C-alpha positions as a LaTeX table, in Angstrom:
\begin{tabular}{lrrr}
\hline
Residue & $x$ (\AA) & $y$ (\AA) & $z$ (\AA) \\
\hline
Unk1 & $-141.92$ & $-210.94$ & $-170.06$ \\
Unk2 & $-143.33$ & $-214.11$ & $-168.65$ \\
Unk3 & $-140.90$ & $-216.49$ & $-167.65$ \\
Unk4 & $-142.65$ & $-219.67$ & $-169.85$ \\
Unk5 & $-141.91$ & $-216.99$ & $-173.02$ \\
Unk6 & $-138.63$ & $-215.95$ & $-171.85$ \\
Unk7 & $-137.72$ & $-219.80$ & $-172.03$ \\
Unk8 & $-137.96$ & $-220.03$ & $-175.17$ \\
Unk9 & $-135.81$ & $-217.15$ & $-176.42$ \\
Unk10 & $-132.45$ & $-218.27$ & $-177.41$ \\
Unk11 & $-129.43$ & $-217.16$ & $-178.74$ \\
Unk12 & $-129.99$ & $-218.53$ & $-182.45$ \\
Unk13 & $-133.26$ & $-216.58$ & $-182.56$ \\
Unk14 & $-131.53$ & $-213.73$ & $-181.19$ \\
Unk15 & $-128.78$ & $-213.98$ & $-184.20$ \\
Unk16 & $-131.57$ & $-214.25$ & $-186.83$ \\
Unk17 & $-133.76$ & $-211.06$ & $-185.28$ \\
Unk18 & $-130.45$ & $-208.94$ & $-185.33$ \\
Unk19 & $-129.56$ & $-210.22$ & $-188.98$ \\
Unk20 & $-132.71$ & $-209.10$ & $-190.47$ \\
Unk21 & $-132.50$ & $-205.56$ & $-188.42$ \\
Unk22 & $-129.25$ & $-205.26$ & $-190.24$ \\
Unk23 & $-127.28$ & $-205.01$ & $-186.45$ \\
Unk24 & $-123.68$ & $-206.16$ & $-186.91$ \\
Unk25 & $-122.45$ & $-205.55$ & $-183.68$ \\
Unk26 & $-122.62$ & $-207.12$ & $-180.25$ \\
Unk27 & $-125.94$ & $-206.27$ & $-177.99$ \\
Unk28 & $-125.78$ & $-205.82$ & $-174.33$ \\
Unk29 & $-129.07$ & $-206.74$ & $-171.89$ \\
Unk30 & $-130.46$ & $-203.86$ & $-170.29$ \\
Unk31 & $-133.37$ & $-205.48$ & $-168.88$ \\
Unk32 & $-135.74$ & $-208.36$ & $-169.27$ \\
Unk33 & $-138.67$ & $-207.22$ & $-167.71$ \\
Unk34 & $-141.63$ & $-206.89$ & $-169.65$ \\
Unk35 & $-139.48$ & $-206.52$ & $-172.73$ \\
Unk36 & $-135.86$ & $-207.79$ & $-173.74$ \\
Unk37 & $-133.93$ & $-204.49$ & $-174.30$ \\
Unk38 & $-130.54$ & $-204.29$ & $-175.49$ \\
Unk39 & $-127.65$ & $-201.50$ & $-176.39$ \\
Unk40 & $-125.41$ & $-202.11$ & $-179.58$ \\
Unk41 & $-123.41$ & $-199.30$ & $-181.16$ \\
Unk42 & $-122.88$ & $-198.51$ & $-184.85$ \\
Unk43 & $-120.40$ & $-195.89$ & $-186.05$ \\
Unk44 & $-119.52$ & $-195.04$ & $-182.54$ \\
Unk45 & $-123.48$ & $-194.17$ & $-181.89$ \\
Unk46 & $-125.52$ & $-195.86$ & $-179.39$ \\
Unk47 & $-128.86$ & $-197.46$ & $-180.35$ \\
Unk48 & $-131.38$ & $-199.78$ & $-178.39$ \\
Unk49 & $-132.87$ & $-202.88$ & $-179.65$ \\
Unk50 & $-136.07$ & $-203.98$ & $-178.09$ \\
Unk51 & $-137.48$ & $-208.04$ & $-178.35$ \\
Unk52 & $-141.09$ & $-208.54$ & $-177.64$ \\
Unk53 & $-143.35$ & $-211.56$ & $-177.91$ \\
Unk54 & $-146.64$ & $-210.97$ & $-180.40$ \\
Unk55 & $-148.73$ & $-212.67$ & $-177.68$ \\
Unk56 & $-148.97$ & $-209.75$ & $-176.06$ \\
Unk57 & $-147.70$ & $-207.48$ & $-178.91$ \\
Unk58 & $-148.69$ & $-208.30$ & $-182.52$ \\
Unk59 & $-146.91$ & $-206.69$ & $-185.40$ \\
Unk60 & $-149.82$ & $-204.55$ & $-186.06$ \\
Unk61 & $-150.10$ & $-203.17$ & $-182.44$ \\
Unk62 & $-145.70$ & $-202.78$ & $-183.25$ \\
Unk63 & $-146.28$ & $-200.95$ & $-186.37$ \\
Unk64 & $-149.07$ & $-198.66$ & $-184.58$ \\
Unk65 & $-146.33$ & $-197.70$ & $-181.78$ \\
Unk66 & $-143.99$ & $-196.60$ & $-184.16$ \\
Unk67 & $-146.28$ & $-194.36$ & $-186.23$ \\
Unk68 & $-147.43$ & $-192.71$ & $-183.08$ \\
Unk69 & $-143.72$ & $-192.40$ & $-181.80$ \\
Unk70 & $-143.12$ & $-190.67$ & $-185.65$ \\
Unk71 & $-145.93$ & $-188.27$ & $-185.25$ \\
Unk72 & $-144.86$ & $-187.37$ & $-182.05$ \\
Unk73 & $-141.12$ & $-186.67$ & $-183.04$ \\
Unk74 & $-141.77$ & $-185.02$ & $-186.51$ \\
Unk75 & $-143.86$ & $-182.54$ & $-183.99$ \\
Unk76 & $-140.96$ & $-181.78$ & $-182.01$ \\
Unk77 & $-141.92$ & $-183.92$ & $-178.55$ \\
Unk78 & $-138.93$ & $-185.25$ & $-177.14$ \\
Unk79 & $-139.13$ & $-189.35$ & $-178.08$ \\
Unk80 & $-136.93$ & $-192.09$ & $-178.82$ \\
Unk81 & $-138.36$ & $-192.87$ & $-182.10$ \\
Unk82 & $-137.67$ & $-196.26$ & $-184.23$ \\
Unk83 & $-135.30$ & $-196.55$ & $-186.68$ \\
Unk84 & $-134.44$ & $-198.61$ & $-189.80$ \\
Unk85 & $-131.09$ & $-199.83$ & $-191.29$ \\
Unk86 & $-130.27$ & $-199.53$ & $-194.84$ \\
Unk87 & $-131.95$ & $-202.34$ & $-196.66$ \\
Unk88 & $-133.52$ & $-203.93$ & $-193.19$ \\
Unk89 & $-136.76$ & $-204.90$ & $-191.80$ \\
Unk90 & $-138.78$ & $-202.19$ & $-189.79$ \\
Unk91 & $-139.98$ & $-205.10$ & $-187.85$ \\
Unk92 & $-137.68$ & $-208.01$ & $-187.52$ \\
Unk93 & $-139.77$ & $-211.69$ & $-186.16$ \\
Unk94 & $-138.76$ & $-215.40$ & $-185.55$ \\
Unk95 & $-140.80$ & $-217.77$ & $-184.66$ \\
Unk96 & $-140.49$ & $-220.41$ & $-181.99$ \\
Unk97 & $-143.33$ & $-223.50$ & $-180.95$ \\
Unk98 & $-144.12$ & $-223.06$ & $-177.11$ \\
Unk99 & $-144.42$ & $-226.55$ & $-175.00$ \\
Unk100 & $-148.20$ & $-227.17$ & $-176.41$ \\
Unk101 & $-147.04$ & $-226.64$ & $-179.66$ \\
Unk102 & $-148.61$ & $-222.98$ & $-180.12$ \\
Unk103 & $-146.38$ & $-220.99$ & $-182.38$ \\
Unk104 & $-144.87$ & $-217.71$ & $-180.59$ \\
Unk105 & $-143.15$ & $-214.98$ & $-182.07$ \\
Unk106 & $-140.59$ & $-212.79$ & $-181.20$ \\
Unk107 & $-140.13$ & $-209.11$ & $-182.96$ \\
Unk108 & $-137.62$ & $-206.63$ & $-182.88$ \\
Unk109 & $-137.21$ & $-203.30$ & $-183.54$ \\
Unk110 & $-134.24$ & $-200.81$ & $-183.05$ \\
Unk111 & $-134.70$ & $-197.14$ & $-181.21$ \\
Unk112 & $-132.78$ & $-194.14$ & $-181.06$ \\
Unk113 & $-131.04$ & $-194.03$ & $-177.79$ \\
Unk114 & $-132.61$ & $-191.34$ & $-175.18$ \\
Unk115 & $-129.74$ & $-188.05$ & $-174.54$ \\
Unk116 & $-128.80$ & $-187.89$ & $-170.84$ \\
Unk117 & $-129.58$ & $-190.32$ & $-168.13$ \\
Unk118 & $-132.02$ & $-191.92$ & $-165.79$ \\
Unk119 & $-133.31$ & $-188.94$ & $-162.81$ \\
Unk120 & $-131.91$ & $-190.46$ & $-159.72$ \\
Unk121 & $-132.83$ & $-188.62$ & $-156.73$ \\
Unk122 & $-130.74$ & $-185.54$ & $-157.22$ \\
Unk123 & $-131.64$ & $-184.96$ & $-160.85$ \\
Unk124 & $-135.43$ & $-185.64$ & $-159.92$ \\
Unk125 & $-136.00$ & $-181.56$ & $-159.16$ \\
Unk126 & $-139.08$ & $-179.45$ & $-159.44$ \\
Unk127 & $-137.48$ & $-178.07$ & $-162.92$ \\
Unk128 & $-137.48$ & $-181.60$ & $-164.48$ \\
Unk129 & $-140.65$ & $-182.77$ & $-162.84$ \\
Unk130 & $-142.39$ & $-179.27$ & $-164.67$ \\
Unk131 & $-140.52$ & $-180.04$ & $-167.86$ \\
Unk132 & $-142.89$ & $-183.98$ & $-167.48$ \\
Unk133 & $-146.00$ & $-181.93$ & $-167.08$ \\
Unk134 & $-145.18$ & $-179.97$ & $-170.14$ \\
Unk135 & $-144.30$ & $-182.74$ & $-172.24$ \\
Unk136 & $-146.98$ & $-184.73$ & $-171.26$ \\
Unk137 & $-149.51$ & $-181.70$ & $-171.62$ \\
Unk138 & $-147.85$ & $-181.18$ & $-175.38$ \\
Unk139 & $-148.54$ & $-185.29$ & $-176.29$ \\
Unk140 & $-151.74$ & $-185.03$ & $-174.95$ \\
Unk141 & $-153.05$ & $-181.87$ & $-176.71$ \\
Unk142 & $-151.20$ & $-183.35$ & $-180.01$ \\
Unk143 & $-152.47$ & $-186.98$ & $-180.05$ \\
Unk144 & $-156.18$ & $-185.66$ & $-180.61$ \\
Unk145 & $-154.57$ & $-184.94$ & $-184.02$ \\
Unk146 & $-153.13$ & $-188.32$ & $-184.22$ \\
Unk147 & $-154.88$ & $-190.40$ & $-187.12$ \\
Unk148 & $-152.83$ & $-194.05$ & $-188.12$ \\
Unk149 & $-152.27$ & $-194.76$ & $-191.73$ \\
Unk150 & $-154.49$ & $-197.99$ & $-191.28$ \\
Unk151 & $-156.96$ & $-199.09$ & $-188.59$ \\
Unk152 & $-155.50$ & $-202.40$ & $-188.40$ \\
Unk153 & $-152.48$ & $-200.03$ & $-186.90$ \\
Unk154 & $-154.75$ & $-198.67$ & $-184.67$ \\
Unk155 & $-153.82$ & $-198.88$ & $-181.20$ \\
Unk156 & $-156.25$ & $-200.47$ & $-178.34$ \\
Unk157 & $-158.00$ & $-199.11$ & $-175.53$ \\
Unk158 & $-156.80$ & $-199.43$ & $-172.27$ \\
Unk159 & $-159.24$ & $-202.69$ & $-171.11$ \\
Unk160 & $-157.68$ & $-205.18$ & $-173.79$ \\
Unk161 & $-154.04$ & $-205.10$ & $-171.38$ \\
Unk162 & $-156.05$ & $-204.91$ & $-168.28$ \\
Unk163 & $-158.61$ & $-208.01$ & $-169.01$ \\
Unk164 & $-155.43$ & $-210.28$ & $-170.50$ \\
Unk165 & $-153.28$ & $-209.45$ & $-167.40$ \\
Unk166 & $-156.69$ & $-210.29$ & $-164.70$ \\
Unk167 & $-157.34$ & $-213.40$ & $-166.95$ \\
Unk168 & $-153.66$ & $-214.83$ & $-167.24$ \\
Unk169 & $-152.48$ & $-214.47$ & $-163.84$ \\
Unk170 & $-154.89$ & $-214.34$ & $-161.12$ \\
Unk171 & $-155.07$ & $-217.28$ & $-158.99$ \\
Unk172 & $-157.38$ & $-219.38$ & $-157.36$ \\
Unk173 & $-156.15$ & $-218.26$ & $-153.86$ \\
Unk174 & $-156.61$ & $-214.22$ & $-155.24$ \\
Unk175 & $-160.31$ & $-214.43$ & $-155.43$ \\
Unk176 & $-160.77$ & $-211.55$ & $-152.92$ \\
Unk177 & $-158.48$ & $-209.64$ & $-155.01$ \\
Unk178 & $-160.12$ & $-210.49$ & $-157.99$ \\
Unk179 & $-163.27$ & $-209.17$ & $-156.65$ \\
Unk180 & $-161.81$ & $-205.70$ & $-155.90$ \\
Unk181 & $-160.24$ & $-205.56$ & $-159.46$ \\
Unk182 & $-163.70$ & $-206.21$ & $-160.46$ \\
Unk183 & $-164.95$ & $-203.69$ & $-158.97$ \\
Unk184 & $-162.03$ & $-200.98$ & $-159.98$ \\
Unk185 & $-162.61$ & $-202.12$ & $-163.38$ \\
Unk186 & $-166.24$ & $-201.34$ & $-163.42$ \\
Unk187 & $-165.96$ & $-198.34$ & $-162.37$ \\
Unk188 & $-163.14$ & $-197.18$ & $-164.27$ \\
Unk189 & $-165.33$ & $-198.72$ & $-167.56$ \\
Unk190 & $-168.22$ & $-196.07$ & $-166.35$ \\
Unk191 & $-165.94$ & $-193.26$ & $-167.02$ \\
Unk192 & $-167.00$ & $-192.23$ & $-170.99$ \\
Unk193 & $-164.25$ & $-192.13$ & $-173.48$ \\
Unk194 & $-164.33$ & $-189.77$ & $-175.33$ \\
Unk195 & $-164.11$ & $-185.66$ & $-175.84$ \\
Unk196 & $-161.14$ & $-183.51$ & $-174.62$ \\
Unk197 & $-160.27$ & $-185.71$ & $-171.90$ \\
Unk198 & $-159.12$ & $-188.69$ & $-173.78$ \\
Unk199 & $-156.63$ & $-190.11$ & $-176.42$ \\
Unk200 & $-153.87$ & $-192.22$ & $-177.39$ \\
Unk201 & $-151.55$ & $-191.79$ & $-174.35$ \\
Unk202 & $-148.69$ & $-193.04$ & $-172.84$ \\
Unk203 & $-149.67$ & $-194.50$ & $-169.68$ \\
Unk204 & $-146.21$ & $-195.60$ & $-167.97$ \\
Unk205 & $-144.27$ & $-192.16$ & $-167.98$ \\
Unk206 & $-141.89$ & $-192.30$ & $-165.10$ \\
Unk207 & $-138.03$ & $-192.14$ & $-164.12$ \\
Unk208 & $-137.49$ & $-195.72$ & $-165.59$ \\
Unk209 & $-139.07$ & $-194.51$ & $-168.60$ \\
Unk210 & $-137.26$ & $-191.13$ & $-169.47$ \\
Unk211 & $-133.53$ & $-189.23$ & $-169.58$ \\
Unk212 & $-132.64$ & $-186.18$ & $-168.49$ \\
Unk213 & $-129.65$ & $-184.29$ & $-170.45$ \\
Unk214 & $-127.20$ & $-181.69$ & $-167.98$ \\
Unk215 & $-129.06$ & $-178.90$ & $-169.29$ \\
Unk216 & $-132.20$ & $-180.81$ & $-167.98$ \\
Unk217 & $-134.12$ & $-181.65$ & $-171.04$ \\
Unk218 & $-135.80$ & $-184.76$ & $-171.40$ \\
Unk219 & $-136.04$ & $-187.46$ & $-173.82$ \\
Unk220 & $-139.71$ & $-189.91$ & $-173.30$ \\
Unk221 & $-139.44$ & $-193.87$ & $-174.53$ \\
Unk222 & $-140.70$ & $-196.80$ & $-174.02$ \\
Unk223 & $-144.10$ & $-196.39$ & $-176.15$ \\
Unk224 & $-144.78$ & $-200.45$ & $-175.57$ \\
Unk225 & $-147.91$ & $-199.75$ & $-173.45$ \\
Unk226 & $-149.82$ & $-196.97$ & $-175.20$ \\
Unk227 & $-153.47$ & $-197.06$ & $-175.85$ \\
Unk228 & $-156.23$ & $-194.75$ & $-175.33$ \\
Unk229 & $-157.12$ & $-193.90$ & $-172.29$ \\
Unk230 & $-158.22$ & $-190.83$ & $-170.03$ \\
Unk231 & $-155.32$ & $-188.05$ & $-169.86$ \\
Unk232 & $-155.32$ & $-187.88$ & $-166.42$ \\
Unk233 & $-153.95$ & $-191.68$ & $-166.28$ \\
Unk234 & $-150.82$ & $-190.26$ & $-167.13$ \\
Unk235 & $-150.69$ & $-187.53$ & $-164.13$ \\
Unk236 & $-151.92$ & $-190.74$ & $-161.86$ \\
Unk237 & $-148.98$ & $-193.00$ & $-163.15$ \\
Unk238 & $-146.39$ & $-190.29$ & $-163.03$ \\
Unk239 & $-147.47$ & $-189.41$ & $-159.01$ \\
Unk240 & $-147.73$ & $-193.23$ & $-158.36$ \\
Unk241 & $-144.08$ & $-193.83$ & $-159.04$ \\
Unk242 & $-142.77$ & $-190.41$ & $-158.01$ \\
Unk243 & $-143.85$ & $-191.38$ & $-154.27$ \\
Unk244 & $-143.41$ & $-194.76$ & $-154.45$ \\
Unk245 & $-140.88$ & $-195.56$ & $-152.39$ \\
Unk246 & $-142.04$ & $-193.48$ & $-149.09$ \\
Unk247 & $-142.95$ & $-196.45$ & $-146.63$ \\
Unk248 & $-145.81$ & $-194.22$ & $-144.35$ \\
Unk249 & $-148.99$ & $-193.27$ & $-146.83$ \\
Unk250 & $-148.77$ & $-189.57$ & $-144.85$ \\
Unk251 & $-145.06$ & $-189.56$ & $-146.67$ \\
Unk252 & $-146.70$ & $-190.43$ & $-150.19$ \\
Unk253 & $-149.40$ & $-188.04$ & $-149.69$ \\
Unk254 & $-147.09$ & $-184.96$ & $-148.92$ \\
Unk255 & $-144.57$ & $-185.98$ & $-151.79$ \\
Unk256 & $-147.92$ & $-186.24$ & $-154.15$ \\
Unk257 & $-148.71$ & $-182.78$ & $-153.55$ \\
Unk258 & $-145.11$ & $-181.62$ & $-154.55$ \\
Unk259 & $-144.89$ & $-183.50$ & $-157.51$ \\
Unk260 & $-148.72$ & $-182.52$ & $-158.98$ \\
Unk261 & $-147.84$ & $-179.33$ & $-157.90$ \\
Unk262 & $-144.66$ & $-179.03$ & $-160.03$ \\
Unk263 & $-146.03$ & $-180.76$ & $-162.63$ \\
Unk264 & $-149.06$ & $-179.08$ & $-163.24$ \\
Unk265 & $-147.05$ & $-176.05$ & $-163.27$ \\
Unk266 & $-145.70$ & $-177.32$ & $-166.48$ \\
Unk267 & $-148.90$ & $-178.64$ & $-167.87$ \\
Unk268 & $-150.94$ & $-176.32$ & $-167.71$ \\
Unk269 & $-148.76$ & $-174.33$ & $-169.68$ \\
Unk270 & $-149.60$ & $-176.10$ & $-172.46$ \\
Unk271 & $-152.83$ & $-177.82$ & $-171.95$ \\
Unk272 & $-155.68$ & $-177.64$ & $-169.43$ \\
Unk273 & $-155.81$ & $-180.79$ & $-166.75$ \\
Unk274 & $-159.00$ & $-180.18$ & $-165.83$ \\
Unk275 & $-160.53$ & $-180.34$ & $-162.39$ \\
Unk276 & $-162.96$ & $-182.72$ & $-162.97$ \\
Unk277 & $-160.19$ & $-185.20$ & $-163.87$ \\
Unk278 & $-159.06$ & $-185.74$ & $-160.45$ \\
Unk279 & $-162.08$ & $-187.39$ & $-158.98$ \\
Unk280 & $-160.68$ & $-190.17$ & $-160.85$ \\
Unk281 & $-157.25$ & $-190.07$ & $-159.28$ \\
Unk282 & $-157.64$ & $-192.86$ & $-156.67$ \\
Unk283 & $-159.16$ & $-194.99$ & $-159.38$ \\
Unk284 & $-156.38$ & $-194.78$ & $-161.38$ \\
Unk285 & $-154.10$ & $-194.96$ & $-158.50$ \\
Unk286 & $-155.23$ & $-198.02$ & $-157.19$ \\
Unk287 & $-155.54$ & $-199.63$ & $-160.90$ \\
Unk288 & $-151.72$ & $-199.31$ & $-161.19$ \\
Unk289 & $-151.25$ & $-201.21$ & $-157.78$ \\
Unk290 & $-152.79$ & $-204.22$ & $-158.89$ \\
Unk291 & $-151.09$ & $-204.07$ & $-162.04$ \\
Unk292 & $-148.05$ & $-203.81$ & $-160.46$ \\
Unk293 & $-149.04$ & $-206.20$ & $-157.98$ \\
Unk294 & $-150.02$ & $-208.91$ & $-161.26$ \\
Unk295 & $-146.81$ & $-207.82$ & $-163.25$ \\
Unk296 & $-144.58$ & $-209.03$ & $-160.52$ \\
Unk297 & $-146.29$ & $-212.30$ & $-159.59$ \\
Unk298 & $-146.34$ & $-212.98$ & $-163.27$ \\
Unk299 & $-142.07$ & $-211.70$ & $-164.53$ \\
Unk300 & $-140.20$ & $-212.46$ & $-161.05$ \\
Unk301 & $-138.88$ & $-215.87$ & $-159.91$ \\
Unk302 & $-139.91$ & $-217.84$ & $-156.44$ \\
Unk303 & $-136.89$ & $-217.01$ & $-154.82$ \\
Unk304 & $-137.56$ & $-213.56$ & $-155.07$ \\
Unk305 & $-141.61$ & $-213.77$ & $-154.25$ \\
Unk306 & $-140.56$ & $-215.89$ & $-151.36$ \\
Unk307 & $-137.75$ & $-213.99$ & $-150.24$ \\
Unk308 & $-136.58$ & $-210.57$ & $-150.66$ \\
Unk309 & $-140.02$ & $-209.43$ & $-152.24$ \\
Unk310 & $-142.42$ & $-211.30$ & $-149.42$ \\
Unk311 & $-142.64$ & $-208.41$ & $-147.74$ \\
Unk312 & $-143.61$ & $-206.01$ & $-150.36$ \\
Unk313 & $-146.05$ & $-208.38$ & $-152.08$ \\
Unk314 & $-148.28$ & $-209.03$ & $-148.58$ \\
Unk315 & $-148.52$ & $-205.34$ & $-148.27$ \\
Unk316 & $-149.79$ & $-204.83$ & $-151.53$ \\
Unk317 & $-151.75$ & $-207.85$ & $-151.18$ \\
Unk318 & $-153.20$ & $-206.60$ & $-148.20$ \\
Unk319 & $-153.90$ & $-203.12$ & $-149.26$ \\
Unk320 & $-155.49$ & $-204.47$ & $-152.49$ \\
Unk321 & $-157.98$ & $-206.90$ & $-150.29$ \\
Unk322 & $-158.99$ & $-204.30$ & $-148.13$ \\
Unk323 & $-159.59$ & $-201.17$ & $-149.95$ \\
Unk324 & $-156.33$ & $-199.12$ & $-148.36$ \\
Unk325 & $-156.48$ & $-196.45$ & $-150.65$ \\
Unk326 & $-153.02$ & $-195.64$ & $-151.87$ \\
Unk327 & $-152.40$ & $-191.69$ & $-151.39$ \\
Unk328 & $-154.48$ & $-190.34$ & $-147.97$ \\
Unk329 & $-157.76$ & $-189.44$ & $-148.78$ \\
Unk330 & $-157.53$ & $-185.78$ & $-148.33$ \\
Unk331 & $-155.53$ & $-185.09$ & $-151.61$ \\
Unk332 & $-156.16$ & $-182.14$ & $-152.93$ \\
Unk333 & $-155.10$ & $-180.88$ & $-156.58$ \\
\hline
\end{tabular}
């Protein structure tokens, strides 16, 4: 959430967004990152109560989520779906006046709570990372099905995040990055969309993202960013975070081929990921590092970019200026 927004969130509006959800209990913070999410329990059950601002989310984008997210789980795909209390809102909003006197709002909405836990390292196996693929392979073959009850619930296509993230927080000092996001956007806009390739996806499905249960099942949430995009955007994000981590690009490379490997194991089971998706990979790839890149210039505080996260922000910086491609270029699927 960007830190100007995440001023302006306070305690009374908090109190007012819970009151209208019909939450009695105390929340706990989870995480503020691009979302405020909380845990509260009722009757001994634990539920999760997300607060977003309708500057980047409006209520009908909201309302569009959780249709999907019904759809999804009324066809038996493991989700956290949205719930409503007895005689509350769906949608709970405030309203709050930024510094320039723009009116902001803030919505809530409360989520079943995912089985299991986050896949450290350990849980991460080849099992779980086929049982993604399948999943993902079962959304994507289901959401060509998908019709909302209203257009204006209609979810959008992937440029509208991508264009309000470039315009919002590049700088005058990224212009060379700028240019290269330019150019990745272009391209990726080339790509048609539409046909068997396409639909309302995801597009952030990785281990901050999902549970696994001891009898390694998994439970997908975290809907916020869906839109419609190419299928294989999922595959890309899901390898992009799986190998994150490795410092050396030859150690991301050789971890990417495990992981697709595993995973398309699973998918194809289910659906077809189709060869001609993958010349697209490094598009994709590359895509996600300058969102990440943007996302963390834009949430985290100077003492962080300055300090502990210098490092890793030069070297993305630097990748991103000079056309280091992110996985070695001798990939193969």
């Amino acid at each position: 959430m960007d830190k100007e927004i995440k001023s302006l969130f306070n305690d009374e509006l908090l109190n007012d967004l819970k009151k209208q959800s019909g939450i009695k209990n105390e929340l706990r913070l989870l995480r503020g990152f691009e979302n405020l999410v909380y845990e509260f329990e009722e009757n001994g059950k634990p539920y999760i109560y997300r607060v977003s601002h309708t500057q980047r989310r409006t209520r009908d984008e909201i309302k569009g989520e959780i249709e999907f997210l019904s759809f999804l789980y009324n066809n038996e795909i493991p989700v956290s779906r949205a719930l409503t209390f007895k005689n509350s809102s769906e949608i709970s909003e405030v309203f709050k006046k930024d510094k320039n006197g723009n009116e902001i709002s803030f919505a809530g909405v409360i989520f079943e709570k995912a089985k299991g836990t986050k896949p450290d390292k350990d849980k991460f196996t080849g099992s779980v990372i086929r049982k993604v693929g399948e999943v993902t392979g079962l959304m994507h073959k289901l959401t060509q099905e998908f019709i909302p009850s209203d257009e204006k619930f209609r979810r959008q296509t992937w440029e509208k995040d991508y264009i309000h993230l470039a315009n919002n927080n590049f700088e005058d000092s990224d212009i060379n990055i700028r240019n290269k996001w330019d150019e990745n956007f272009s391209s990726l806009k080339n790509i048609k969309l539409d046909g068997e390739h396409c639909g309302l996806i995801h597009t952030d499905i990785h281990a901050g993202n999902f549970f696994v249960d001891e009898d390694e099942n998994i439970t997908i949430f975290d809907f916020d960013d869906c839109c419609y995009y190419y299928f294989v955007n999922d595959i890309a994000m899901s390898t992009y975070y799986y190998v994150m981590m490795e410092k050396s690009k030859k150690d991301k490379t050789e971890k990417a081929k495990f992981f697709l490997n595993e995973y398309l194991n699973g998918y194809n089971k289910v659906y077809n990921a189709q060869e001609s998706w993958f010349k697209y990979f490094p598009l994709m790839l590359k895509q996600r590092e300058f969102v990440v890149y943007l996302v963390l210039k834009r949430t985290m505080d100077e003492a962080w970019l300055n300090g502990d996260g210098k490092e890793f922000m030069n070297e993305y910086k630097f990748n991103l200026e000079n056309d280091i491609p992110y996985l070695n270029e001798d990939l193969t699927v």
